[in-house]
Amino acid sequence: MKQEVYNNIETWFNSYVAGFENEIEEIKSNINLKRNHSFRVANLIKELGEESGLDESDVILAQISALLHDVGRFEQLTKFGTFSDTEEINHIQLGISTITENNILSELTEEEANMVIESIRNHNESLLPKSIDPKLLPFCQILRDADKIDILHVVSDYYSNNKQGSNKRLEMELSDKPEISKKLYQSIIDEKHVDFKDVLTLNDLKLYQMSLIFDLKYKKSFKIVSEKTYLKQIFETLPKKDLVIDMYRQMKIYLENHL
Ligand SMILES: [Fe+2]
């Protein structure tokens, strides 16, 4: 995979996103947010590349998946006004259709294009299928780690520096009630991936996002999350209830044990 191919796809991506220019401030800032997220995820791929075992050319291929992994978010936001995925409106399906319809991967071989599509398809799944092609596996893992690291970056920054309610889309339209989901608590204490169905309030969402660390694969990913103090920043915006403190402690220990 040549750098030039990546550059051409980047050019397409920039003009595609520019097409979503919008007067409404909230939409404008969310488009920028997703655009910048895509570029940061592509950069994180480089940082994680060495540990993933992918060679230089495959890292570029993984960066293409990274740049395009959330391409469906722009249509989802502007057409449907949400970042919440449902069975009918799903940013992954929208993204894959956009990539196919616009023929974005025409410079790639069929096998390369398949790696890109399949890693995008799996980037948000709670678990990777057990029967996954071993060749595809590192492409999926590197994208999943890079995406989660940057989600933690985006949300820790948002919760720490913005008035609550200022970006309803990013808060997934959840209400700020004091309750914490019991199922979510149990999953975190068991160091298990939290099912998004158990996220009922904004506090649940924050804890769910912190729990993304249970899905990280690479040592380097844990290192970045730890150095950037993402968990601490989010914890500081949560009510200091015993349950919350228990969960934070559990996640902090998990993170430290994986450094
Ligand atoms: Fe993403």
PDB file of N, CA and C and ligand atoms in Angstrom, residues 37 69-70 147, ligand 1:
ATOM      1  N   HIS A  37     -11.661  13.646  14.850  1.00  0.00           N
ATOM      2  CA  HIS A  37     -11.548  12.308  15.453  1.00  0.00           C
ATOM      3  C   HIS A  37     -10.980  11.323  14.422  1.00  0.00           C
ATOM      4  N   HIS A  69     -13.532   5.075   9.069  1.00  0.00           N
ATOM      5  CA  HIS A  69     -14.362   4.209   9.918  1.00  0.00           C
ATOM      6  C   HIS A  69     -15.663   4.873  10.374  1.00  0.00           C
ATOM      7  N   ASP A  70     -15.652   6.201  10.504  1.00  0.00           N
ATOM      8  CA  ASP A  70     -16.857   6.902  10.971  1.00  0.00           C
ATOM      9  C   ASP A  70     -17.462   7.763   9.860  1.00  0.00           C
ATOM     10  N   ASP A 147      -9.602   3.792  17.986  1.00  0.00           N
ATOM     11  CA  ASP A 147     -10.899   4.466  18.100  1.00  0.00           C
ATOM     12  C   ASP A 147     -11.244   4.706  19.567  1.00  0.00           C
TER      13      ASP A 147
HETATM   14 FE    FE B   1     -14.747   6.401  15.834  1.00  0.00          FE
END
